[in-house]
Tab-separated table of C-alpha atoms in Angstrom:
chain	number	residue	atom	x	y	z
A	1	MET	CA	1.549	20.518	18.704
A	2	SER	CA	4.356	19.106	21.189
A	3	HIS	CA	6.274	16.022	19.933
A	4	PRO	CA	4.182	13.355	18.820
A	5	LYS	CA	4.308	10.242	21.080
A	6	GLY	CA	2.716	7.704	18.217
A	7	VAL	CA	3.156	7.855	14.747
A	8	LEU	CA	0.768	6.159	11.913
A	9	PHE	CA	2.337	4.841	8.716
A	10	ASP	CA	0.670	4.286	5.554
A	11	PHE	CA	1.693	1.208	3.826
A	12	SER	CA	2.373	1.076	0.416
A	13	GLY	CA	4.302	4.014	-1.088
A	14	THR	CA	5.378	4.986	2.531
A	15	LEU	CA	7.170	1.938	4.172
A	16	LEU	CA	7.350	-0.108	1.019
A	17	CYS	CA	6.807	-0.347	-2.553
A	18	ILE	CA	5.255	-2.770	-4.905
A	19	GLU	CA	7.444	-4.195	-7.647
A	20	SER	CA	7.336	-3.017	-10.887
A	21	THR	CA	4.337	-3.913	-13.281
A	22	ALA	CA	6.999	-5.438	-15.474
A	23	SER	CA	8.368	-7.411	-12.793
A	24	TRP	CA	4.665	-8.375	-11.515
A	25	LEU	CA	3.650	-9.587	-14.643
A	26	ARG	CA	6.925	-11.485	-15.729
A	27	ALA	CA	6.543	-13.130	-12.052
A	28	ALA	CA	3.075	-14.582	-13.664
A	29	LEU	CA	4.103	-15.466	-16.817
A	30	GLU	CA	6.954	-17.726	-15.308
A	31	ARG	CA	4.119	-19.357	-13.342
A	32	THR	CA	1.595	-20.189	-15.769
A	33	GLY	CA	4.464	-21.134	-18.333
A	34	THR	CA	3.599	-18.250	-20.765
A	35	THR	CA	6.197	-16.687	-23.012
A	36	LEU	CA	5.443	-13.390	-25.095
A	37	PRO	CA	7.666	-12.051	-27.469
A	38	GLU	CA	9.275	-8.686	-25.994
A	39	ASP	CA	7.100	-6.370	-27.960
A	40	GLY	CA	3.960	-8.030	-26.819
A	41	PHE	CA	4.964	-8.296	-23.329
A	42	LYS	CA	6.121	-4.488	-23.490
A	43	GLU	CA	2.326	-3.642	-24.862
A	44	LEU	CA	0.649	-5.842	-21.851
A	45	VAL	CA	2.766	-4.236	-19.180
A	46	ARG	CA	1.864	-0.918	-20.899
A	47	ARG	CA	-2.164	-1.868	-20.988
A	48	LEU	CA	-2.003	-3.327	-17.349
A	49	GLN	CA	-0.502	-0.063	-16.163
A	50	GLU	CA	-3.378	2.095	-18.127
A	51	ALA	CA	-5.941	0.214	-16.909
A	52	GLY	CA	-4.671	0.301	-12.861
A	53	ALA	CA	-4.829	-3.401	-12.790
A	54	GLN	CA	-1.939	-3.884	-10.390
A	55	PRO	CA	-2.714	-3.524	-6.578
A	56	GLY	CA	-0.370	-1.074	-4.997
A	57	GLY	CA	0.483	0.017	-8.562
A	58	PRO	CA	-0.159	2.574	-11.203
A	59	LEU	CA	-3.917	4.303	-11.127
A	60	PRO	CA	-6.070	3.705	-13.814
A	61	ALA	CA	-5.698	6.219	-16.618
A	62	GLU	CA	-9.666	6.424	-16.273
A	63	VAL	CA	-11.990	4.698	-14.452
A	64	PRO	CA	-15.030	3.590	-16.613
A	65	ASP	CA	-18.634	4.776	-15.416
A	66	GLU	CA	-19.915	1.188	-14.620
A	67	LEU	CA	-16.505	0.328	-12.616
A	68	ALA	CA	-17.065	3.974	-10.481
A	69	ALA	CA	-18.836	2.816	-7.515
A	70	VAL	CA	-16.908	-0.967	-7.079
A	71	TRP	CA	-13.117	1.220	-7.653
A	72	ALA	CA	-14.441	3.704	-5.028
A	73	ARG	CA	-14.767	1.102	-2.483
A	74	ARG	CA	-12.229	-1.559	-3.338
A	75	ASP	CA	-10.399	-1.258	-0.111
A	76	SER	CA	-13.472	-1.484	1.980
A	77	SER	CA	-13.490	-5.697	2.197
A	78	ALA	CA	-11.492	-8.472	0.629
A	79	GLU	CA	-14.374	-9.191	-1.749
A	80	GLU	CA	-14.590	-5.677	-2.959
A	81	HIS	CA	-10.996	-5.264	-3.382
A	82	ARG	CA	-10.939	-8.747	-5.344
A	83	ALA	CA	-13.767	-7.443	-7.513
A	84	ALA	CA	-12.385	-4.255	-8.092
A	85	TYR	CA	-8.949	-5.399	-9.352
A	86	PHE	CA	-10.455	-8.206	-11.376
A	87	ALA	CA	-12.942	-5.834	-12.824
A	88	MET	CA	-9.701	-3.381	-13.784
A	89	ALA	CA	-7.720	-6.287	-15.270
A	90	SER	CA	-10.355	-7.812	-17.327
A	91	ARG	CA	-10.300	-4.865	-19.548
A	92	VAL	CA	-7.198	-6.060	-20.709
A	93	PRO	CA	-6.895	-9.339	-23.041
A	94	MET	CA	-4.581	-12.073	-21.636
A	95	PRO	CA	-2.580	-14.586	-23.612
A	96	VAL	CA	-3.992	-17.082	-21.038
A	97	PRO	CA	-7.234	-16.984	-19.210
A	98	GLY	CA	-5.831	-18.021	-15.631
A	99	LEU	CA	-3.303	-15.110	-15.729
A	100	TYR	CA	-6.145	-12.929	-14.173
A	101	GLU	CA	-5.754	-15.070	-11.229
A	102	VAL	CA	-2.272	-15.318	-10.561
A	103	LEU	CA	-1.441	-11.742	-11.212
A	104	TYR	CA	-3.697	-10.942	-8.179
A	105	ALA	CA	-2.260	-13.615	-5.952
A	106	ARG	CA	1.116	-12.500	-6.883
A	107	HIS	CA	1.040	-8.897	-5.237
A	108	MET	CA	0.170	-10.156	-2.112
A	109	GLU	CA	3.502	-12.070	-1.870
A	110	PRO	CA	6.206	-10.873	0.498
A	111	GLY	CA	8.638	-11.022	-2.661
A	112	ALA	CA	6.104	-8.321	-4.870
A	113	TRP	CA	7.395	-5.743	-1.939
A	114	ARG	CA	10.560	-3.869	-1.024
A	115	PRO	CA	11.138	-1.750	1.950
A	116	TYR	CA	12.303	1.813	1.326
A	117	ALA	CA	15.674	1.846	2.787
A	118	ASP	CA	15.403	4.057	5.599
A	119	ALA	CA	12.384	2.048	6.517
A	120	ALA	CA	13.417	0.149	9.200
A	121	ALA	CA	16.100	2.196	10.577
A	122	VAL	CA	13.131	5.052	11.425
A	123	LEU	CA	10.748	2.497	13.003
A	124	GLY	CA	13.566	0.815	14.878
A	125	GLU	CA	14.432	4.397	16.147
A	126	LEU	CA	11.219	5.274	17.007
A	127	ARG	CA	10.821	1.890	18.988
A	128	ARG	CA	13.935	2.513	20.873
A	129	ARG	CA	12.812	6.647	21.687
A	130	GLY	CA	9.939	4.967	23.041
A	131	VAL	CA	7.292	6.418	20.328
A	132	ARG	CA	4.338	3.976	19.641
A	133	THR	CA	3.754	2.987	16.096
A	134	ALA	CA	0.915	1.597	13.834
A	135	VAL	CA	0.276	0.890	10.258
A	136	VAL	CA	-2.913	2.486	8.712
A	137	SER	CA	-3.835	1.301	5.054
A	138	ASN	CA	-5.807	1.258	2.723
A	139	VAL	CA	-5.796	-2.496	1.800
A	140	GLY	CA	-8.066	-5.447	0.722
A	141	TRP	CA	-5.765	-8.109	2.346
A	142	ASP	CA	-3.816	-8.816	5.116
A	143	LEU	CA	-0.327	-7.568	4.895
A	144	ARG	CA	1.196	-8.815	8.266
A	145	PRO	CA	2.928	-11.516	6.413
A	146	VAL	CA	4.780	-8.752	4.059
A	147	PHE	CA	5.992	-7.110	7.151
A	148	ARG	CA	6.978	-10.262	9.041
A	149	GLU	CA	9.090	-11.627	6.016
A	150	HIS	CA	10.929	-8.346	5.652
A	151	GLY	CA	11.703	-8.083	9.574
A	152	LEU	CA	9.482	-4.886	10.159
A	153	ASP	CA	6.720	-6.672	12.158
A	154	PRO	CA	8.405	-6.486	15.514
A	155	LEU	CA	8.660	-2.688	14.944
A	156	VAL	CA	5.003	-2.155	14.542
A	157	GLU	CA	2.386	-2.051	17.477
A	158	ALA	CA	-0.606	-2.257	15.642
A	159	TYR	CA	-2.148	-2.756	12.133
A	160	VAL	CA	-5.166	-0.782	11.382
A	161	LEU	CA	-6.608	-2.254	7.867
A	162	SER	CA	-9.287	-0.875	6.031
A	163	TYR	CA	-10.894	-4.101	4.927
A	164	GLU	CA	-11.105	-5.353	8.613
A	165	HIS	CA	-12.946	-2.296	9.865
A	166	GLY	CA	-14.867	-1.642	6.478
A	167	VAL	CA	-13.946	1.662	6.106
A	168	GLN	CA	-11.266	3.454	4.095
A	169	LYS	CA	-9.259	6.607	4.348
A	170	PRO	CA	-9.819	9.593	4.829
A	171	ASP	CA	-12.580	8.708	6.935
A	172	PRO	CA	-11.850	9.603	10.240
A	173	ARG	CA	-12.924	6.283	12.277
A	174	LEU	CA	-10.193	4.735	10.423
A	175	PHE	CA	-7.521	7.163	12.164
A	176	HIS	CA	-9.566	7.062	15.324
A	177	THR	CA	-9.720	3.540	15.517
A	178	ALA	CA	-5.672	3.555	15.234
A	179	CYS	CA	-5.167	6.251	17.575
A	180	ASP	CA	-7.136	3.875	20.171
A	181	ALA	CA	-4.881	1.189	19.419
A	182	LEU	CA	-1.964	3.395	20.409
A	183	GLY	CA	-3.768	4.513	23.355
A	184	LEU	CA	-3.227	7.765	22.450
A	185	PRO	CA	-5.153	10.835	21.613
A	186	PRO	CA	-5.059	12.653	18.020
A	187	GLN	CA	-3.548	15.615	19.196
A	188	GLU	CA	-0.117	13.610	20.105
A	189	VAL	CA	-0.223	11.214	17.046
A	190	LEU	CA	1.634	12.225	13.657
A	191	MET	CA	0.373	10.471	10.512
A	192	VAL	CA	2.807	9.852	7.556
A	193	GLY	CA	1.813	8.779	4.268
A	194	ASP	CA	2.175	9.477	0.455
A	195	ASP	CA	-1.617	10.286	-0.476
A	196	ALA	CA	-2.936	14.114	0.612
A	197	VAL	CA	-6.210	13.302	0.398
A	198	ASN	CA	-5.885	9.854	2.032
A	199	ASP	CA	-3.579	10.420	4.542
A	200	GLY	CA	-3.936	13.520	4.958
A	201	GLY	CA	-7.507	12.961	6.409
A	202	ALA	CA	-6.044	12.779	9.712
A	203	ALA	CA	-5.568	16.148	10.471
A	204	ARG	CA	-9.635	16.159	10.363
A	205	ILE	CA	-9.343	14.604	13.790
A	206	GLY	CA	-6.339	16.644	15.069
A	207	CYS	CA	-3.586	14.319	13.968
A	208	ALA	CA	-0.283	16.182	12.364
A	209	VAL	CA	0.559	15.249	9.011
A	210	HIS	CA	3.771	14.427	6.852
A	211	LEU	CA	3.789	13.488	3.532
A	212	VAL	CA	6.472	11.482	1.433
A	213	GLU	CA	6.551	11.011	-2.085
A	214	HIS	CA	5.675	7.688	-3.549
A	215	LEU	CA	8.527	6.817	-5.720
A	216	PRO	CA	10.301	3.476	-6.601
A	217	VAL	CA	12.779	2.368	-3.946
A	218	ASP	CA	16.094	3.100	-5.412
A	219	ARG	CA	14.901	6.895	-6.071
A	220	ARG	CA	13.880	7.472	-2.692
A	221	PRO	CA	16.392	6.444	-0.005
A	222	ASP	CA	15.844	8.434	3.034
A	223	ALA	CA	12.593	10.556	2.796
A	224	LEU	CA	11.379	8.679	6.117
A	225	LEU	CA	14.129	10.379	8.136
A	226	PRO	CA	12.366	13.841	8.848
A	227	VAL	CA	9.977	11.894	10.825
A	228	LEU	CA	12.819	11.519	13.532
A	229	ASP	CA	13.190	14.885	13.729
A	230	ALA	CA	9.430	15.564	13.914
A	231	VAL	CA	9.328	13.226	17.009
A	232	GLY	CA	12.563	14.590	18.943
A	233	GLY	CA	14.733	12.717	21.087
């Protein structure tokens, strides 16, 4: 295809990255006034990671059969998202019951997320070149405040969030909605994401796809820069 006139970006693992599980747990413990010995803290971090309890964090080592259905639809609505992650987290005993609620609330806070080092520069340069941009995310909550807090919101023209539409990537309907939001046909749009299955689904409607690796922020300083080459000057 010719140079794209629009770019769709995934959220988690593409433009921004969630804090570590240890940081996530530490914030919740502080808010509940809970202290743990270091060994107990490390073990709880390990078990939360293994359970896939942190939204945006590591995927579960396994999904129990009884949770498979709710897990598969976790980003289809706010209610299903909450139910899925509470179910995964509840497999891990907590030192205080209220910790489940505090942990879930923490992951939606802007402070729990860090933009990749090149995110603002790439989004800003796309805007300068007249390339339209949208965020297309499988998510169960409103991520716009995160973008506002980190100064990225003025650089994004549209948000297409799975829970607001009741469909998840790789469903073609979500990508069609995003292309429509930019006023562009899929053949003129590039999808940028970190998941070959979910983000790669955009190819089914004719979008080009560029994948980046989901890594901690300090290990991925410039993976988005090739997007600028893809769209041309």
